[in-house]
Short mmCIF file of C-alpha atoms and ligand atoms in Angstrom, two decimals:
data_model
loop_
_atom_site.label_atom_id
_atom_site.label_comp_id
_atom_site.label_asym_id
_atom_site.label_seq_id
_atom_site.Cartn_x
_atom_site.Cartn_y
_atom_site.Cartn_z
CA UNK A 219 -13.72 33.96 5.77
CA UNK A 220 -16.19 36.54 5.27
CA UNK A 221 -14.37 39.35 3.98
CA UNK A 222 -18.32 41.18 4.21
CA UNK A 223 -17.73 41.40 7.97
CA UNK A 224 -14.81 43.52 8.63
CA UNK A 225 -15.88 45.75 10.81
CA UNK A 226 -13.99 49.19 9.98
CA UNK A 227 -12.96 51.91 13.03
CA UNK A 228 -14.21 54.56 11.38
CA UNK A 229 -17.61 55.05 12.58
CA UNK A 230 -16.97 53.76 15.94
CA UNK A 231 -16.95 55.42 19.00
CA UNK A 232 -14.08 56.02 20.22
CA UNK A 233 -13.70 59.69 22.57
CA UNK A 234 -11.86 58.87 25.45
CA UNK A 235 -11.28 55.43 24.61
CA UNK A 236 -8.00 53.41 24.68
CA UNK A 237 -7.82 52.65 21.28
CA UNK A 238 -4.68 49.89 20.43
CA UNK A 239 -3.66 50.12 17.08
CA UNK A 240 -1.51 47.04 15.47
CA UNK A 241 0.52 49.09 12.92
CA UNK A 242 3.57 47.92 10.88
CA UNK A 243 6.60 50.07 12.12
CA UNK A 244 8.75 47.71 10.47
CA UNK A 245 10.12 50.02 7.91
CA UNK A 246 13.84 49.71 7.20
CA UNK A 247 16.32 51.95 9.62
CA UNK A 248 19.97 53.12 8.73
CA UNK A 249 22.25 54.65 11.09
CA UNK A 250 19.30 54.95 13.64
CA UNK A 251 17.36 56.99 10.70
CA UNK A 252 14.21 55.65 9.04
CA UNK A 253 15.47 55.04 5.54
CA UNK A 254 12.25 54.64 3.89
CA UNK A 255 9.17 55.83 5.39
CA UNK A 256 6.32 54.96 3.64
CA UNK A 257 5.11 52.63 5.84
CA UNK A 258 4.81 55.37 8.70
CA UNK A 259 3.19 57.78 6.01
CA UNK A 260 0.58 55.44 5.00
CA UNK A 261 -0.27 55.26 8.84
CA UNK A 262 -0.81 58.74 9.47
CA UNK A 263 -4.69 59.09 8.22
CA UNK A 264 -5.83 56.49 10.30
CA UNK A 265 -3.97 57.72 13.37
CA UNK A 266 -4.39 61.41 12.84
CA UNK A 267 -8.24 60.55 12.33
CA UNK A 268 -8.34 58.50 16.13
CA UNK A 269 -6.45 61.45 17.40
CA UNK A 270 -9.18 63.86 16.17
CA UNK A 271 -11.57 61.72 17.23
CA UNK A 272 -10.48 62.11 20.68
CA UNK A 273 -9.33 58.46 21.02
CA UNK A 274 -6.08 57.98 23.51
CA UNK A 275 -4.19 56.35 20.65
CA UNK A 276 -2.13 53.56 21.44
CA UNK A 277 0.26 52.16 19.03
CA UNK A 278 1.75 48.70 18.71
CA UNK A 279 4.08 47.10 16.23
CA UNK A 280 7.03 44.18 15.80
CA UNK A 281 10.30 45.56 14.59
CA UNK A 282 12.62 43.29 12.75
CA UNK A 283 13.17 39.65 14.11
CA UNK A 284 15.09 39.87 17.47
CA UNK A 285 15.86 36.43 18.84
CA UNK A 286 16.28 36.81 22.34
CA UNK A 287 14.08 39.02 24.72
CA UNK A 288 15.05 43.37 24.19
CA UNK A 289 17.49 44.01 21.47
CA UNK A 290 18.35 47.64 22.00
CA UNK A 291 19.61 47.69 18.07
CA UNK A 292 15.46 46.54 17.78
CA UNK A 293 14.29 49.31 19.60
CA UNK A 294 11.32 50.89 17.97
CA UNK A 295 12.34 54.32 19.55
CA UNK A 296 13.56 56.13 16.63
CA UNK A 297 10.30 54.90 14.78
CA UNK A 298 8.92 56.26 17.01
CA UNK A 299 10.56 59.83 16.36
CA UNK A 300 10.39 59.86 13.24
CA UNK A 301 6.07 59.10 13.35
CA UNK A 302 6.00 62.06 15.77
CA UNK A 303 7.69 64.30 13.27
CA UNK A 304 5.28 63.14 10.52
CA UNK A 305 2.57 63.42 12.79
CA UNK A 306 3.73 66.96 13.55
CA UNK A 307 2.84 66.28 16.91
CA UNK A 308 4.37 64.70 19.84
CA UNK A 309 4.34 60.65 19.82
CA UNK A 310 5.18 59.30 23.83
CA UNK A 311 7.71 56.35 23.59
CA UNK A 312 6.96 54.15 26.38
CA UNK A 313 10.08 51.31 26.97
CA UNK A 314 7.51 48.04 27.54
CA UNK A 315 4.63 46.97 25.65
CA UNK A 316 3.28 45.24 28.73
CA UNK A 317 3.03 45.24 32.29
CA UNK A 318 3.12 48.48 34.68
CA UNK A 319 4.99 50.90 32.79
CA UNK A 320 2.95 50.12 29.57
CA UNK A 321 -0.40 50.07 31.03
CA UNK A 322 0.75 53.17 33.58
CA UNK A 323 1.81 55.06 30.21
CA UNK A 324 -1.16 54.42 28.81
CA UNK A 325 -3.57 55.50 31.29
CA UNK A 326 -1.51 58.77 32.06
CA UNK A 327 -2.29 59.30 27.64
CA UNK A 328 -5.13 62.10 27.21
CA UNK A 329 -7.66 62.16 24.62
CA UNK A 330 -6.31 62.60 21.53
CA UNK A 331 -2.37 62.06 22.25
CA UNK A 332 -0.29 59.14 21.17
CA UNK A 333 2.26 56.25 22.52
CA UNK A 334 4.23 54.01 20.72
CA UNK A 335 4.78 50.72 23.25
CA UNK A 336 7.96 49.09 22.08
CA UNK A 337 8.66 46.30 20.45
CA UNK A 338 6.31 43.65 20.91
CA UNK A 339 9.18 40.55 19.61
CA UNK A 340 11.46 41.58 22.27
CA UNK A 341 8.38 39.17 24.23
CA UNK A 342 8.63 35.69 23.10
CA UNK A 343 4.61 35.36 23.74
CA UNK A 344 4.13 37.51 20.24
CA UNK A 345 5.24 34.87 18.12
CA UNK A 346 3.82 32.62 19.63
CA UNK A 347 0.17 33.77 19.90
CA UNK A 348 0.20 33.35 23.93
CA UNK A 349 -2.72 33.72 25.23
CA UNK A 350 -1.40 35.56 28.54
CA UNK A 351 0.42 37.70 26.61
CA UNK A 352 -2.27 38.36 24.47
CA UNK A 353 -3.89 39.39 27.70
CA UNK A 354 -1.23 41.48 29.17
CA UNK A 355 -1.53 43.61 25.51
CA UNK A 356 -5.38 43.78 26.28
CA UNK A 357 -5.15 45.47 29.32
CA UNK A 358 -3.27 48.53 28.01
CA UNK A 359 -7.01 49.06 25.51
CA UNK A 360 -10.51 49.46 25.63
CA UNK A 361 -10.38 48.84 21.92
CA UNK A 362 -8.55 46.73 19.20
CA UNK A 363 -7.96 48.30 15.69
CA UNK A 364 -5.64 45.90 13.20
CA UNK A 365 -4.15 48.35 10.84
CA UNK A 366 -1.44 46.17 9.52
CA UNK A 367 -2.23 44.25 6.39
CA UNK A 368 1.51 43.36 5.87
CA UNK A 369 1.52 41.90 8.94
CA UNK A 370 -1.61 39.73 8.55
CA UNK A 371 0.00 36.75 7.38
CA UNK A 372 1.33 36.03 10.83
CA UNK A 373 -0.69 34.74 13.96
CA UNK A 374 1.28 36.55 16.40
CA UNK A 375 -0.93 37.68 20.06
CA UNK A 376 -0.65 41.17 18.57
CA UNK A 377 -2.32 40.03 14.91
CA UNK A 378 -4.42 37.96 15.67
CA UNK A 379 -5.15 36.80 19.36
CA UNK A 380 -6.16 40.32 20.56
CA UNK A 381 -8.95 40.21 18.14
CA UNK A 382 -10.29 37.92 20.38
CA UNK A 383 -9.57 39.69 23.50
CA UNK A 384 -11.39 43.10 22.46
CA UNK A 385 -13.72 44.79 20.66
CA UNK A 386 -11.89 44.32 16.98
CA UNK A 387 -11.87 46.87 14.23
CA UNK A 388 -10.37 46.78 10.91
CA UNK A 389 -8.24 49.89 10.52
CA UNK A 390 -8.37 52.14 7.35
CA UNK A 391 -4.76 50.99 5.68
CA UNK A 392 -6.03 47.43 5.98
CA UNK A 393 -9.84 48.04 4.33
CA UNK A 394 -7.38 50.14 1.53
CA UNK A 395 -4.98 47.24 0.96
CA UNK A 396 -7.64 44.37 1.03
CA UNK A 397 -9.57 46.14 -1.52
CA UNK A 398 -7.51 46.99 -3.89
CA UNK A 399 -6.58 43.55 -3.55
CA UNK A 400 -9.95 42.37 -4.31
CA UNK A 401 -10.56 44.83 -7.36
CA UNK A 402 -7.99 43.06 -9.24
CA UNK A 403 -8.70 39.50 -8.33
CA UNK A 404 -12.14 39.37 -7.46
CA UNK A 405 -14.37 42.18 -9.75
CA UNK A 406 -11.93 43.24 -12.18
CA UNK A 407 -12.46 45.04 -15.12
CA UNK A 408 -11.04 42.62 -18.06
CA UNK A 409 -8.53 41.52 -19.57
CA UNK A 410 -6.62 41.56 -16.73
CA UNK A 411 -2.47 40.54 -16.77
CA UNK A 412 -0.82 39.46 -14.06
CA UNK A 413 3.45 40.48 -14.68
CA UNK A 414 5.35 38.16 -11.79
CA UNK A 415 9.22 38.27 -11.73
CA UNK A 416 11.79 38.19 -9.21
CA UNK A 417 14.93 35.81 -9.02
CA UNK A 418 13.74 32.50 -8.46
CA UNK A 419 10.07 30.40 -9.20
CA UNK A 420 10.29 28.11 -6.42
CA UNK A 421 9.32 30.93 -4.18
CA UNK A 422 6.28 31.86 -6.41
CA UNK A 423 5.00 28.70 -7.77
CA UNK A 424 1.35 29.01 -4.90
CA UNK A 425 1.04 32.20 -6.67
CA UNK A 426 1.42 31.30 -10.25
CA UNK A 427 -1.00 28.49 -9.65
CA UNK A 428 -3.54 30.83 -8.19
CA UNK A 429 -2.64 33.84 -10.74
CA UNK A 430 -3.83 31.25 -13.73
CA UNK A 431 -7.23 30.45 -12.17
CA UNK A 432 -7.94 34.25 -11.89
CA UNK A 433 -6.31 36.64 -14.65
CA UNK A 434 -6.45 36.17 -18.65
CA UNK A 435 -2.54 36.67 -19.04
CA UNK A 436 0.25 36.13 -17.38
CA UNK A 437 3.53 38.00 -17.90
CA UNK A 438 6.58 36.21 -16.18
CA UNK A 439 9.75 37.60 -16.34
CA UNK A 440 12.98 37.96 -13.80
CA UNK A 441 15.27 35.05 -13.14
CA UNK A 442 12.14 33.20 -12.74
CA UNK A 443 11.68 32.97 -16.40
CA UNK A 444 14.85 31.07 -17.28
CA UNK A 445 12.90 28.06 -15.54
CA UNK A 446 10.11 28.25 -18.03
CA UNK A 447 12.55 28.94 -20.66
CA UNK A 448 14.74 25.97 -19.84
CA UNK A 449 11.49 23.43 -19.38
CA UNK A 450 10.47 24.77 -23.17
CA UNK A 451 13.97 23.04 -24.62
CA UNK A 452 15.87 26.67 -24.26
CA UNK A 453 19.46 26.97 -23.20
CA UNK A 454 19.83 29.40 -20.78
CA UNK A 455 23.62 29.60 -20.46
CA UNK A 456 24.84 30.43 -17.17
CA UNK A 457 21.87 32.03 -16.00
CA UNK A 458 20.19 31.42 -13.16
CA UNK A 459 17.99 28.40 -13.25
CA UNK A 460 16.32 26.26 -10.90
CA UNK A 461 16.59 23.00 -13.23
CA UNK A 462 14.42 20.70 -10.44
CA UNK A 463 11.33 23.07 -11.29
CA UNK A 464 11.40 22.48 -14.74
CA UNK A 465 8.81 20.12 -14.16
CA UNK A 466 6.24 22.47 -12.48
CA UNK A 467 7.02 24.53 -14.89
CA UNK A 468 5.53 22.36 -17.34
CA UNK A 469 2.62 21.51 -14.98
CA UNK A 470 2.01 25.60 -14.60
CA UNK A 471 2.28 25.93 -18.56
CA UNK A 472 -0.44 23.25 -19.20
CA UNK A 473 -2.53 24.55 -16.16
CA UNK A 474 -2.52 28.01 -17.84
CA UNK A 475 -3.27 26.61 -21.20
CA UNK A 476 -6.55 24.91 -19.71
CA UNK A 477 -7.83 27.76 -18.30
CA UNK A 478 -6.83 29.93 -21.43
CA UNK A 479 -4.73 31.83 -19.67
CA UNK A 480 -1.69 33.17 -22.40
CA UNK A 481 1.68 32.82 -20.70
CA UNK A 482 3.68 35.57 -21.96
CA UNK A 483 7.50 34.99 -21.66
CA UNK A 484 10.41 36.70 -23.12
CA UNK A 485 11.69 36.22 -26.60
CA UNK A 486 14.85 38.40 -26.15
CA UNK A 487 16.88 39.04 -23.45
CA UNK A 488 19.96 41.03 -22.07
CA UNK A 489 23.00 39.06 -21.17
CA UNK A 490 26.62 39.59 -19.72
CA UNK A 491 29.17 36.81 -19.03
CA UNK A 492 29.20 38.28 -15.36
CA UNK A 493 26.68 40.30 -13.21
CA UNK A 494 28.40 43.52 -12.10
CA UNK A 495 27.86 47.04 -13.09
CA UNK A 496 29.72 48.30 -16.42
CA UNK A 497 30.23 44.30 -17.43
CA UNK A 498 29.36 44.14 -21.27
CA UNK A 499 26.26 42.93 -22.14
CA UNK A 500 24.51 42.09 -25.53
CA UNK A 501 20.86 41.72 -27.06
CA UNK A 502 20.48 38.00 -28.01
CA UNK A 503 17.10 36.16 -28.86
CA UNK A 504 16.52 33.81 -26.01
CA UNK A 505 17.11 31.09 -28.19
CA UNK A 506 20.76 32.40 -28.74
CA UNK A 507 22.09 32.39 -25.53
CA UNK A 508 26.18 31.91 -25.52
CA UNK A 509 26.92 29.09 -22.92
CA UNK A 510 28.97 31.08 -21.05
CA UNK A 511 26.36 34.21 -20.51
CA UNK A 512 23.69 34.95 -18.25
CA UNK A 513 20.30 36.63 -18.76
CA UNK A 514 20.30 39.70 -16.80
CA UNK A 515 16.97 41.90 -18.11
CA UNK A 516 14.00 41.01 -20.88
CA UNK A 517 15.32 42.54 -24.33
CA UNK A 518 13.57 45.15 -26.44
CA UNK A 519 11.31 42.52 -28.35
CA UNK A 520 9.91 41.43 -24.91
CA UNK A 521 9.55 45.02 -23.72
CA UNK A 522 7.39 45.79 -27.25
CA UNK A 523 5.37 42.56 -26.85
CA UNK A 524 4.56 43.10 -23.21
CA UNK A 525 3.57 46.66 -23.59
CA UNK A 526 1.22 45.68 -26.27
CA UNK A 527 -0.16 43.16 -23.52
CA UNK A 528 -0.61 45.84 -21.26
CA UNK A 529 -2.22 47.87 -23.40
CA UNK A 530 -4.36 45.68 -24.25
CA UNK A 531 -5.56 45.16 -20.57
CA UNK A 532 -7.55 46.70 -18.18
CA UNK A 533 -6.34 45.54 -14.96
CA UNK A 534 -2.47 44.82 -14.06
CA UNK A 535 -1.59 43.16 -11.02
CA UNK A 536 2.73 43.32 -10.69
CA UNK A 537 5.07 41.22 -8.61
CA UNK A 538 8.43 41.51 -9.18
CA UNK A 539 11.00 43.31 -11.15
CA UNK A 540 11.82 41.43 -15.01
CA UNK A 541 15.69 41.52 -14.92
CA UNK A 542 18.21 42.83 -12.55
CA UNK A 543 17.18 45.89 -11.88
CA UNK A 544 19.57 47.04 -9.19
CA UNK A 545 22.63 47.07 -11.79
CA UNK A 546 22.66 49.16 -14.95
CA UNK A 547 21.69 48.56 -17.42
CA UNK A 548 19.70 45.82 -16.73
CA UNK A 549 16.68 47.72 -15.26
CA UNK A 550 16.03 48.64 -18.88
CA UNK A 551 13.15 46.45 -19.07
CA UNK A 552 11.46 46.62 -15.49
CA UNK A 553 11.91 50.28 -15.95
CA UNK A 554 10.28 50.42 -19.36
CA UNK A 555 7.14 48.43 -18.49
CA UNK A 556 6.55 50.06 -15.18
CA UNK A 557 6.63 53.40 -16.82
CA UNK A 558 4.18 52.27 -19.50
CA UNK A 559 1.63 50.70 -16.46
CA UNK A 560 2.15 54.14 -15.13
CA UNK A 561 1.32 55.86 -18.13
CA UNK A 562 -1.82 53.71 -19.31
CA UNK A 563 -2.96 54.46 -15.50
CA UNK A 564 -3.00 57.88 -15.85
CA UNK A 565 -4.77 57.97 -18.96
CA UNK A 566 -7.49 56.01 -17.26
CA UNK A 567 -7.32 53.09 -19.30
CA UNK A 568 -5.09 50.56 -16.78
CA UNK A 569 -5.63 49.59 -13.44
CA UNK A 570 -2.40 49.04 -11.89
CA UNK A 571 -2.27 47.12 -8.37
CA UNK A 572 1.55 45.97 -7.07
CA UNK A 573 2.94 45.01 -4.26
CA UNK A 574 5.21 42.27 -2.28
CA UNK A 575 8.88 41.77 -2.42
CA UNK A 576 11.12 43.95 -4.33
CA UNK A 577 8.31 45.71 -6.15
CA UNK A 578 8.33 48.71 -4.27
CA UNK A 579 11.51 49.70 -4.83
CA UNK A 580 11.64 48.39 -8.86
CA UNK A 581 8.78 50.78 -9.10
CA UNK A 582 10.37 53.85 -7.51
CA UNK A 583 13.21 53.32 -9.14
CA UNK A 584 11.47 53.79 -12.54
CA UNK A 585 9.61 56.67 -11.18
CA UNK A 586 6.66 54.76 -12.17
CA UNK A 587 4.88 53.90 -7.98
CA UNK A 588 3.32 57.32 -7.50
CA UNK A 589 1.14 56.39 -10.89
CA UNK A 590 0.13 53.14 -9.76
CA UNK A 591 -3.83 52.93 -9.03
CA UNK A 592 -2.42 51.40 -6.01
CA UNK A 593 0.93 49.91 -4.50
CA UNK A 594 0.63 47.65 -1.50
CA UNK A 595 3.12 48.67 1.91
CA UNK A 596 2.83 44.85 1.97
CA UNK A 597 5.59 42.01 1.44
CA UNK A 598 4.69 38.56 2.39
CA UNK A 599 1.40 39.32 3.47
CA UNK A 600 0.89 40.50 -0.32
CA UNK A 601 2.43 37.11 -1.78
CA UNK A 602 0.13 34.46 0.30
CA UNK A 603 -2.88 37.04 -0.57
CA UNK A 604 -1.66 36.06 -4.08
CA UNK A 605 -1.56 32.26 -3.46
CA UNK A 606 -5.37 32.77 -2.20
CA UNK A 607 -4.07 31.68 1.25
CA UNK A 608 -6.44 33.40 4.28
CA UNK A 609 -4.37 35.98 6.31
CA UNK A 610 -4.78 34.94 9.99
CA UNK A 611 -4.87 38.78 11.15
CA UNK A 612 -7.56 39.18 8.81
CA UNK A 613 -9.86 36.23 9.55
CA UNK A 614 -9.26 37.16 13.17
CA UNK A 615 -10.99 40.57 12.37
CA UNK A 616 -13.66 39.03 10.63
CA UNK A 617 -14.62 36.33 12.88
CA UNK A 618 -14.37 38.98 16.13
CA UNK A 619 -16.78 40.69 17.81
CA UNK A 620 -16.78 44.81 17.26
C1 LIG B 138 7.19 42.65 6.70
O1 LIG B 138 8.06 43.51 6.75
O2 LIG B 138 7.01 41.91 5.70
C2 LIG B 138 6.24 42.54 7.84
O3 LIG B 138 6.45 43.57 8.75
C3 LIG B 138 6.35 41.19 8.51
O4 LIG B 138 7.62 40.99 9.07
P1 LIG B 138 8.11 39.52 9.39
O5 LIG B 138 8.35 38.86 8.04
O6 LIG B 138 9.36 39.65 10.21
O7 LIG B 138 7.00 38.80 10.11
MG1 LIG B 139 8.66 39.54 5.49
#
């Protein structure tokens, strides 16, 4: 894949054109309410500058994972809304993404408005890349603009077959994500760390593998670390473990240790006999962990030994909070780093990329995401960018005609 060739919207012509835009309006909804909308806020200078441009805007977008055909509870109506309000301008639902109404909808749209079609899963021929229905969604544009990065990872019509279908166009969001992407893996400025946590290292092991080849340390934390702990001879008490990767645990040590690649992993940790909120917890040296406890959070040593890693980096990549973060107190150490990244970012001396998974919300939660050079709207997509995997949506783009 020739990343070289992504063609991006924002020279093209578009007055008067159709212009269908694969977003992500998957953000998370409560109650009917967008809960967290920074999906739909990232979205808004790409669509605002199609709408200036006097394109007839037409957005498209998957919302959750119905199973069978329309799920009104799936409905991407109040996404809708609530884009329209951050828009400040009206946003036209229309109730199909295909067929009459859709296409009727679409031709009624005048320069510069916008329509949201609705949910594209509620047609089984998404998922499954179907050509015809691939075809139907190329009928309601003149032009195809792929704006979802976090999407990219599937080869759904609406990701990847319509780039076939119609002149194809990389949208602003996705040049942003894929190159922030590529500053830290590709060009970075070095040392560079890589920090990886999260609950469990079966789920990461692609990206640890990949991490090793490309950054100078690697800071693992999260229940994830227990695993390496256990494969070095440590008891880790109750916590949890995933004993049948203690071998690729090994295998990832003495991968990292050929490429010179320092593993950093934590010499203290928090623990508690059980994980609820106001439980009592201790400091113990990982080597000192009770039987009957459970690490919960990296311990103060960690925290000081990591931050001296990071400040003795240039470029951070971060996936993944390092303990339990949702429960006090064991955000203490997620918190703590996160704030330091933050802090050596705005002093100019860290670049700080993160993204996939829980990251999002570990970072907002230590007030540290608005800091970061740059924080990815993307899960999975993020992760198999990690494990050097080619995004289908993306190679579409690059191998289609603009
Ligand atoms: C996401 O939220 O990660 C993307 O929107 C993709 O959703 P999916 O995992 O249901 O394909
Ligand atoms: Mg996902």
């Amino acid at each position: 894949m020739d990343l070289e060739k992504l063609k991006s919207i924002a020279k093209a012509d578009v007055q008067g054109k159709r212009v269908l835009v694969r977003a992500d309006l998957n953000v998370p909804v409560k109650d009917g309410a967008v809960s967290d909308a920074t999906r739909l806020e990232r979205l808004l200078p790409g669509l605002k500058d199609l709408s200036g441009r006097g394109a007839r805007v037409v957005v498209i977008s998957h919302f959750g994972r119905p199973k069978e055909g329309p799920d009104p509870g799936l409905s991407l109506a109040p996404v809708a809304k609530e884009l329209g309000r951050l828009l400040g301008k009206p946003v036209t639902f229309v109730v199909e993404c295909v067929g009459a109404p859709a296409e009727s909808a679409v031709e009624a749209l005048k320069p510069g408005e916008i329509a949201v079609l609705e949910n594209l899963r509620f047609h089984k021929g998404e998922e499954k890349n179907d050509p015809e229905f691939a075809g139907k969604l190329a009928r309601c544009g003149d032009i195809y603009v792929n704006d979802a990065f976090s999407a990219a990872h599937r080869a759904h019509a609406s990701t990847e077959g319509l780039a076939h279908l119609l002149p194809a166009y990389a949208g602003p969001l996705m040049l942003e994500e894929i190159g922030a992407l590529r500053a830290v893996l590709e060009e970075p400025q070095r040392p560079t760390a890589a920090l990886v946590g999260g609950a469990k290292v079966s789920t990461k092991i692609p990206v640890l593998k990949h991490l090793i080849e490309k950054v100078d340390k690697l800071i693992i934390g999260g229940g994830m670390a227990n695993t390496f702990l256990l494969s070095h001879g440590v008891d880790v008490g109750k916590s949890l473990v995933e004993r049948e990767y203690v071998a690729t645990a090994h295998q990832v040590m003495a991968a990292a240790k050929e490429r010179n690649c320092a593993v950093v992993l934590p010499v203290d940790a928090v623990i508690a006999r059980e994980f609820r909120k106001g439980e009592a917890h201790a400091v113990v040296p990982t080597l000192a962990v009770p039987s009957d406890a459970m690490i919960l959070d990296v311990g103060p040593k960690s925290i000081a030994h990591m931050t001296q890693v990071l400040r003795e980096c240039k470029t951070l990549l971060w996936n993944g909070p390092l303990g339990a973060f949702e429960i006090e107190p064991f955000g203490e150490g997620t918190f703590a780093l996160a704030r330091e990244a933050a802090r050596l970012t705005r002093e100019g001396k860290l670049t700080t990329v993160a993204g996939g998974g829980d990251t999002v919300a570990a970072l907002n939660a230590a007030g540290a995401a608005d800091d970061f050079t740059y924080v990815s709207t993307a899960g999975g997509a993020f992760l198999e960018w990690l494990e050097g995997r080619e995004l289908p949506g993306v190679a579409a783009l690059a191998q289609a005609q603009a």
